[in-house]
Amino acid sequence: MLPLKPTLILILGYFFYSLFPLLPSISYNFHNGQRIAQIILLTTSAILLVNRSELYLPIKKILYCFLAFITLSFTSSAISNYPYSSMMNTMHYVMLAIFSISLLNTKVSKKFYIALFTIHSSLIFVCVLNIIFSLVEQQPIIGHNIIMKFDNIRHFNHIQVLSIPLGLYILNTTKYKAITVTSITSNLVILFISNSLAAFVCLFLIFILLLILKLKEHLKNFTFTFVISIFIFSLIKFFEVNYISYDPIISDSGRIEMWLNSIYQSKEFILGIGPGNYSIVLQATALSHPHNFVIQLLNENGIFATLIAFYIIYLVFKKIELTTDYKKLLVLTLLTSLIYSLFSGLFVMPLTQIIFCFLFSNVIKANEKITFSSFLKVITISFSLVYFVISMISASKLDGDTPKMAGPSFWSAGEKNLDGL
């Protein structure tokens, strides 16, 4: 096995901090703790990148399109009602791009995936124990009783869905099959308990893609774990008392109303209202993101930036080579992520942003090799340090007692805290 590179070790550290259920957060809010850890990850990765003499880049069309997207985003931020906070969001996009470049052409060893899967499994197994305790003590199976600090049982659904293909890959490449099957099955059971329509759509999509991509062995394993998890879920439903669900399975949770109002109320579709500035009031509640990355891009970055983002996605998929099962599973996960982003807030979550970067960097063809000149290194370091300082100043101004919009943006609950200094 290949030794893990420093950036991959940092990723494992970040996921351990974000997912290990017994590790306390460094912030008053778990989302903010993940964001601060992500800022440290991005800045450190950029500094490590400077040690290289050469860089691999995606095809020039992708690079030019991203530069155009960032230019439009900075312009939108500059003319927005919250320019400083919005600029911080746009700088964050740039740092995510630098992070993605640092991962291009990185050979990922099997032990990296095993470590990543183990970290996620630790969260799943603790949740399973809490479900068992709830059943034994005849307590309702609700978010706070399953995952400490979380009243929303669906909070980790996006990570659970995206980890299933990883689990299928591990299952096919390790001798510890019983443990892996147990983890995948437990993961699916918790997804069923969460009663999320978006998660169910993604599970169905995974099944269809496994079929289309002719991943027969993985399809068989997925079907087996799915059937077992349905059986276990049925037993839980039989023994549980006082089951509480926030929404019925066929409910849109108010999303359609929010999407229609977002389109109707936005009058800045050319350049947008600035990255990170989305807000809408529904039934006296101010919401900070629309649970749909397309609508969020249209509102915040404008129609031109949105079209460029879609063209970048088109260029990425156009160049993908489905030569191995590993590549196919990566593409499957990326497609599932994009579809899930049409129904959920993956676009703003620190963990899923890192997953997106990892997936894109692994499926993009990076044949453009350039010399990483001293000038580019100075620009990279300077930009990274400015980003880090601004982000930390913003973090220092977080106030848990201030009323905010519901749902996270850059920080938790849509807080904008750099403006008005």
Coordinates of C-alpha atoms in Angstrom, one line a residue:
M1 CA 0.0 0.0 0.0
L2 CA 1.1 3.5 -0.7
P3 CA 1.9 5.8 2.3
L4 CA -0.7 8.5 2.9
K5 CA 0.2 12.0 1.7
P6 CA 0.0 14.9 4.2
T7 CA -3.2 16.3 2.7
L8 CA -4.9 13.0 2.9
I9 CA -3.9 12.7 6.6
L10 CA -5.4 16.2 7.1
I11 CA -8.6 15.0 5.5
L12 CA -8.8 12.0 7.8
G13 CA -8.2 14.3 10.8
Y14 CA -10.9 16.7 9.6
F15 CA -13.4 13.8 9.2
F16 CA -12.4 12.4 12.6
Y17 CA -13.1 15.7 14.3
S18 CA -16.4 16.2 12.4
L19 CA -17.8 12.7 12.7
F20 CA -16.3 11.0 15.8
P21 CA -19.3 11.1 18.1
L22 CA -17.4 11.3 21.4
L23 CA -15.2 14.3 20.4
P24 CA -16.4 17.6 21.7
S25 CA -16.8 20.6 19.4
I26 CA -14.4 23.6 19.7
S27 CA -17.3 26.0 19.2
Y28 CA -20.6 26.7 20.9
N29 CA -22.2 25.2 17.8
F30 CA -21.2 21.9 16.1
H31 CA -21.6 23.4 12.6
N32 CA -19.3 26.2 13.4
G33 CA -16.7 23.8 14.9
Q34 CA -16.7 21.9 11.6
R35 CA -16.3 25.2 9.7
I36 CA -13.4 26.3 11.8
A37 CA -11.7 23.0 11.3
Q38 CA -12.4 23.2 7.5
I39 CA -10.8 26.7 7.4
I40 CA -7.7 25.2 9.1
L41 CA -7.7 22.3 6.6
L42 CA -8.0 24.5 3.5
T43 CA -5.3 26.9 4.7
T44 CA -2.9 24.1 5.7
S45 CA -3.4 22.3 2.4
A46 CA -2.6 25.5 0.5
I47 CA 0.6 25.9 2.5
L48 CA 1.6 22.3 1.8
L49 CA 0.8 22.9 -1.9
V50 CA 3.5 25.5 -2.1
N51 CA 6.2 22.9 -1.5
R52 CA 5.6 21.5 -4.9
S53 CA 7.6 22.5 -8.0
E54 CA 4.9 21.4 -10.5
L55 CA 1.1 21.4 -10.5
Y56 CA -1.4 19.4 -12.4
L57 CA -4.4 21.4 -13.6
P58 CA -7.7 20.4 -15.3
I59 CA -8.2 21.2 -19.0
K60 CA -8.0 24.9 -19.7
K61 CA -11.7 25.3 -20.5
I62 CA -12.5 24.2 -16.9
L63 CA -9.9 26.6 -15.5
Y64 CA -11.0 29.6 -17.5
C65 CA -14.7 28.9 -16.7
F66 CA -13.8 28.8 -13.0
L67 CA -11.9 32.1 -13.2
A68 CA -15.0 33.6 -14.9
F69 CA -17.2 32.2 -12.2
I70 CA -15.0 33.7 -9.4
T71 CA -14.8 37.0 -11.1
L72 CA -18.6 37.2 -11.3
S73 CA -18.8 36.1 -7.7
F74 CA -16.4 38.8 -6.5
T75 CA -18.3 41.4 -8.5
S76 CA -21.6 40.2 -7.0
S77 CA -20.1 40.3 -3.5
A78 CA -18.7 43.9 -4.0
I79 CA -22.2 45.3 -4.9
S80 CA -24.2 43.3 -2.4
N81 CA -25.8 44.5 0.8
Y82 CA -23.3 42.5 2.9
P83 CA -20.0 42.9 0.9
Y84 CA -17.5 41.8 3.6
S85 CA -19.2 38.6 4.6
S86 CA -20.0 37.9 1.0
M87 CA -16.4 38.4 0.0
M88 CA -15.4 35.9 2.7
N89 CA -17.8 33.3 1.0
T90 CA -16.3 34.0 -2.4
M91 CA -12.7 33.6 -1.0
H92 CA -13.9 30.3 0.5
Y93 CA -14.8 29.1 -3.1
V94 CA -11.3 30.0 -4.2
M95 CA -9.8 28.0 -1.3
L96 CA -11.9 25.0 -2.1
A97 CA -10.6 25.2 -5.7
I98 CA -7.0 25.4 -4.4
F99 CA -7.7 22.4 -2.2
S100 CA -9.1 20.5 -5.1
I101 CA -6.0 21.2 -7.2
S102 CA -3.9 19.9 -4.3
L103 CA -5.7 16.6 -4.6
L104 CA -5.4 16.3 -8.4
N105 CA -3.5 13.1 -9.5
T106 CA -3.1 12.1 -5.9
K107 CA -2.9 8.3 -5.7
V108 CA -5.3 7.3 -2.9
S109 CA -4.4 4.0 -1.1
K110 CA -7.0 1.5 0.2
K111 CA -6.1 2.2 3.8
F112 CA -7.2 5.8 3.3
Y113 CA -10.7 4.6 2.4
I114 CA -10.7 2.1 5.3
A115 CA -9.8 4.8 7.7
L116 CA -12.5 7.1 6.3
F117 CA -15.1 4.4 6.5
T118 CA -14.1 3.5 10.0
I119 CA -14.5 7.1 11.2
H120 CA -18.0 7.2 9.8
S121 CA -18.8 3.7 11.2
S122 CA -17.9 5.0 14.7
L123 CA -20.8 7.5 14.4
I124 CA -23.2 4.9 13.0
F125 CA -22.4 2.3 15.7
V126 CA -22.9 4.8 18.5
C127 CA -26.2 5.8 17.0
V128 CA -27.3 2.2 16.8
L129 CA -26.4 1.8 20.5
N130 CA -28.6 4.8 21.3
I131 CA -31.5 3.3 19.3
I132 CA -31.2 0.1 21.3
F133 CA -31.1 2.1 24.6
S134 CA -34.2 4.0 23.5
L135 CA -36.1 0.8 22.7
V136 CA -35.1 -0.8 26.0
E137 CA -36.0 2.3 28.0
Q138 CA -39.1 2.9 26.0
Q139 CA -38.0 6.4 24.9
P140 CA -39.0 8.0 21.6
I141 CA -36.6 7.5 18.8
I142 CA -35.8 11.2 18.0
G143 CA -32.7 13.1 17.0
H144 CA -31.4 14.1 20.4
N145 CA -31.8 10.5 21.7
I146 CA -29.7 9.1 18.8
I147 CA -27.1 11.7 18.2
M148 CA -26.0 14.0 21.1
K149 CA -26.5 17.7 20.4
F150 CA -28.8 17.2 17.4
D151 CA -32.5 17.6 17.5
N152 CA -32.7 16.9 13.8
I153 CA -32.3 13.2 13.1
R154 CA -31.6 14.0 9.4
H155 CA -28.5 16.1 10.1
F156 CA -26.0 13.5 8.9
N157 CA -28.2 12.0 6.1
H158 CA -26.1 13.6 3.4
I159 CA -22.9 11.9 4.8
Q160 CA -24.8 8.6 5.3
V161 CA -26.0 8.5 1.7
L162 CA -22.6 9.5 0.2
S163 CA -20.8 6.9 2.4
I164 CA -22.8 4.0 1.0
P165 CA -20.7 3.7 -2.3
L166 CA -17.6 3.9 -0.2
G167 CA -18.9 1.1 2.0
L168 CA -19.6 -1.0 -1.1
Y169 CA -16.0 -0.4 -2.3
I170 CA -14.6 -1.4 1.1
L171 CA -16.8 -4.5 1.2
N172 CA -15.3 -5.7 -2.1
T173 CA -11.7 -5.1 -1.2
T174 CA -11.4 -6.1 2.5
K175 CA -11.5 -9.4 4.4
Y176 CA -13.5 -7.8 7.2
K177 CA -16.8 -8.3 5.4
A178 CA -19.0 -8.9 8.4
I179 CA -18.0 -5.6 10.0
T180 CA -18.5 -3.7 6.7
V181 CA -21.9 -5.3 6.1
T182 CA -23.0 -4.5 9.6
S183 CA -21.9 -0.8 9.2
I184 CA -23.7 -0.4 5.8
T185 CA -26.8 -2.1 7.1
S186 CA -26.9 0.1 10.3
N187 CA -26.4 3.1 8.1
L188 CA -29.4 2.2 6.0
V189 CA -31.5 1.5 9.1
I190 CA -30.8 5.0 10.5
L191 CA -31.7 6.5 7.0
F192 CA -35.1 4.7 7.2
I193 CA -35.7 6.0 10.7
S194 CA -34.9 9.6 9.6
N195 CA -37.9 9.3 7.2
S196 CA -36.2 11.6 4.6
L197 CA -37.8 11.5 1.1
A198 CA -34.6 13.0 -0.4
A199 CA -32.5 10.3 1.1
F200 CA -34.9 7.6 -0.3
V201 CA -34.7 9.2 -3.7
C202 CA -30.9 9.0 -3.5
L203 CA -30.9 5.3 -2.4
F204 CA -33.1 4.5 -5.4
L205 CA -30.7 6.5 -7.6
I206 CA -27.8 4.5 -6.3
F207 CA -29.6 1.2 -7.2
I208 CA -30.3 2.5 -10.7
L209 CA -26.7 3.7 -11.3
L210 CA -25.3 0.4 -10.0
L211 CA -27.5 -1.3 -12.6
I212 CA -26.6 1.1 -15.4
L213 CA -22.9 1.0 -14.7
K214 CA -23.0 -2.8 -14.6
L215 CA -21.5 -3.0 -11.1
K216 CA -23.1 -6.4 -10.6
E217 CA -21.2 -7.4 -7.4
H218 CA -21.8 -4.1 -5.8
L219 CA -25.4 -4.2 -6.8
K220 CA -25.8 -7.6 -5.2
N221 CA -24.2 -6.4 -2.0
F222 CA -26.3 -3.3 -1.9
T223 CA -29.5 -5.3 -2.5
F224 CA -28.5 -7.7 0.3
T225 CA -27.8 -5.0 2.9
F226 CA -31.0 -3.1 1.8
V227 CA -33.2 -6.1 2.4
I228 CA -31.6 -6.8 5.8
S229 CA -32.0 -3.2 6.8
I230 CA -35.7 -3.2 5.9
F231 CA -36.2 -6.3 8.1
I232 CA -34.3 -4.7 11.1
F233 CA -36.2 -1.4 10.6
S234 CA -39.5 -3.3 10.7
L235 CA -38.5 -4.9 14.0
I236 CA -37.7 -1.5 15.4
K237 CA -41.1 -0.1 14.3
F238 CA -42.7 -3.1 16.0
F239 CA -40.9 -2.7 19.3
E240 CA -40.7 1.1 19.5
V241 CA -43.1 3.3 21.5
N242 CA -44.2 6.9 20.9
Y243 CA -42.6 7.2 17.4
I244 CA -42.1 10.9 16.5
S245 CA -41.5 12.1 13.0
Y246 CA -41.3 15.8 12.1
D247 CA -42.7 15.2 8.6
P248 CA -44.5 12.3 6.8
I249 CA -42.4 10.6 4.1
I250 CA -44.2 12.2 1.2
S251 CA -43.9 15.7 2.6
D252 CA -41.7 18.3 0.8
S253 CA -41.0 20.0 4.2
G254 CA -42.0 23.3 2.7
R255 CA -39.3 23.2 0.1
I256 CA -41.5 23.7 -3.0
E257 CA -43.1 26.9 -1.4
M258 CA -39.6 28.1 -0.5
W259 CA -38.3 27.5 -4.1
L260 CA -41.2 29.2 -5.7
N261 CA -40.9 32.2 -3.4
S262 CA -37.1 32.3 -3.9
I263 CA -37.6 32.6 -7.7
Y264 CA -40.5 35.1 -7.4
Q265 CA -38.8 37.4 -4.8
S266 CA -35.3 37.6 -6.4
K267 CA -34.9 40.6 -8.6
E268 CA -31.1 40.3 -9.0
F269 CA -30.8 37.3 -11.3
I270 CA -28.1 39.0 -13.4
L271 CA -25.3 39.2 -10.8
G272 CA -27.1 37.9 -7.8
I273 CA -27.3 39.3 -4.2
G274 CA -23.8 38.0 -3.3
P275 CA -22.5 34.6 -2.2
G276 CA -23.7 33.7 1.3
N277 CA -26.5 36.3 1.3
Y278 CA -29.5 34.2 0.6
S279 CA -32.5 34.7 2.9
I280 CA -36.2 34.3 2.7
V281 CA -39.1 34.7 5.1
L282 CA -41.6 31.9 5.2
Q283 CA -44.3 31.8 7.9
A284 CA -42.5 34.3 10.0
T285 CA -39.2 32.3 9.9
A286 CA -36.1 33.6 8.1
L287 CA -34.3 30.8 6.3
S288 CA -30.7 31.1 5.2
H289 CA -30.5 28.6 2.3
P290 CA -33.0 27.1 -0.1
H291 CA -32.1 23.4 0.1
N292 CA -31.4 23.5 -3.7
F293 CA -28.0 24.5 -5.0
V294 CA -29.3 25.7 -8.4
I295 CA -31.7 28.2 -6.8
Q296 CA -29.0 29.2 -4.4
L297 CA -26.6 29.9 -7.2
L298 CA -29.2 31.9 -9.1
N299 CA -30.0 34.0 -6.1
E300 CA -26.5 34.6 -4.8
N301 CA -24.3 34.5 -7.9
G302 CA -26.6 35.3 -10.7
I303 CA -27.7 33.6 -13.9
F304 CA -24.4 33.9 -15.8
A305 CA -22.3 32.4 -12.9
T306 CA -24.9 29.6 -12.6
L307 CA -24.7 28.8 -16.4
I308 CA -20.9 28.7 -16.1
A309 CA -21.1 26.3 -13.1
F310 CA -23.3 24.0 -15.1
Y311 CA -20.9 24.2 -18.0
I312 CA -18.0 23.2 -15.7
I313 CA -20.0 20.2 -14.5
Y314 CA -20.7 19.3 -18.2
L315 CA -17.0 19.5 -19.0
V316 CA -16.1 17.3 -16.1
F317 CA -18.6 14.6 -17.0
K318 CA -17.6 14.8 -20.7
K319 CA -14.0 13.8 -19.9
I320 CA -14.8 11.1 -17.4
E321 CA -13.4 7.6 -18.2
L322 CA -15.4 4.8 -16.7
T323 CA -12.5 2.3 -17.0
T324 CA -12.6 0.6 -13.6
D325 CA -15.2 -0.2 -10.9
Y326 CA -13.5 2.3 -8.7
K327 CA -14.0 5.2 -11.2
K328 CA -17.6 4.1 -11.7
L329 CA -18.3 4.3 -7.9
L330 CA -16.7 7.7 -7.8
V331 CA -18.9 8.9 -10.6
L332 CA -21.9 7.3 -8.9
T333 CA -21.2 9.1 -5.7
L334 CA -20.7 12.4 -7.5
L335 CA -24.0 12.1 -9.4
T336 CA -25.8 11.2 -6.2
S337 CA -24.2 14.2 -4.5
L338 CA -25.4 16.6 -7.3
I339 CA -29.0 15.1 -7.2
Y340 CA -29.1 15.3 -3.4
S341 CA -28.1 18.9 -3.6
L342 CA -31.3 19.6 -5.5
F343 CA -33.2 18.7 -2.3
S344 CA -30.9 19.5 0.6
G345 CA -28.3 22.0 1.8
L346 CA -25.2 20.1 0.8
F347 CA -23.9 23.3 -1.0
V348 CA -23.3 25.0 2.4
M349 CA -22.2 22.2 4.6
P350 CA -18.4 22.0 5.4
L351 CA -18.2 18.2 5.3
T352 CA -20.0 17.9 2.0
Q353 CA -17.9 20.7 0.4
I354 CA -14.8 18.7 1.2
I355 CA -16.5 15.5 -0.3
F356 CA -17.3 17.5 -3.5
C357 CA -13.7 18.6 -3.8
F358 CA -12.4 15.1 -3.3
L359 CA -14.8 13.6 -5.8
F360 CA -14.2 16.3 -8.5
S361 CA -10.4 16.0 -8.1
N362 CA -10.6 12.3 -8.5
V363 CA -12.8 12.3 -11.7
I364 CA -11.3 15.3 -13.5
K365 CA -8.6 14.5 -16.1
A366 CA -5.6 16.6 -15.1
N367 CA -3.1 16.4 -17.9
E368 CA -2.1 20.1 -17.9
K369 CA 1.2 20.2 -16.1
I370 CA 2.7 23.6 -15.2
T371 CA 5.7 24.9 -13.3
F372 CA 4.6 26.3 -9.9
S373 CA 6.6 29.5 -10.1
S374 CA 7.7 31.6 -7.1
F375 CA 5.2 34.3 -8.1
L376 CA 2.3 31.8 -8.0
K377 CA 3.5 30.5 -4.6
V378 CA 3.5 34.0 -3.1
I379 CA 0.0 34.7 -4.5
T380 CA -1.3 31.4 -3.1
I381 CA 0.2 31.9 0.4
S382 CA -0.8 35.6 0.6
F383 CA -4.4 34.8 -0.5
S384 CA -4.6 31.9 2.0
L385 CA -3.4 33.9 4.9
V386 CA -5.8 36.8 4.1
Y387 CA -8.6 34.2 3.9
F388 CA -7.5 32.6 7.2
V389 CA -7.3 36.0 9.1
I390 CA -10.6 37.2 7.8
S391 CA -12.4 33.9 8.6
M392 CA -10.9 33.9 12.1
I393 CA -12.0 37.5 12.7
S394 CA -15.4 36.5 11.6
A395 CA -15.4 33.4 13.9
S396 CA -14.4 35.6 16.9
K397 CA -17.5 37.6 16.4
L398 CA -19.9 34.7 16.6
D399 CA -22.6 35.3 19.2
G400 CA -24.7 32.4 20.3
D401 CA -27.3 34.7 21.9
T402 CA -28.0 36.8 18.8
P403 CA -31.2 35.8 16.9
K404 CA -30.3 34.6 13.4
M405 CA -31.8 33.0 10.3
A406 CA -32.8 29.4 10.6
G407 CA -30.3 27.0 8.9
P408 CA -26.6 27.4 8.3
S409 CA -24.9 29.6 5.7
F410 CA -21.1 30.1 6.2
W411 CA -21.6 30.0 9.9
S412 CA -24.5 28.4 11.7
A413 CA -28.0 29.8 11.4
G414 CA -27.1 32.0 8.5
E415 CA -25.1 34.5 10.6
K416 CA -23.5 37.4 8.8
N417 CA -21.0 39.0 11.2
L418 CA -18.4 40.9 9.3
D419 CA -20.5 43.8 8.1
G420 CA -21.0 46.9 10.1
L421 CA -17.5 46.9 11.6

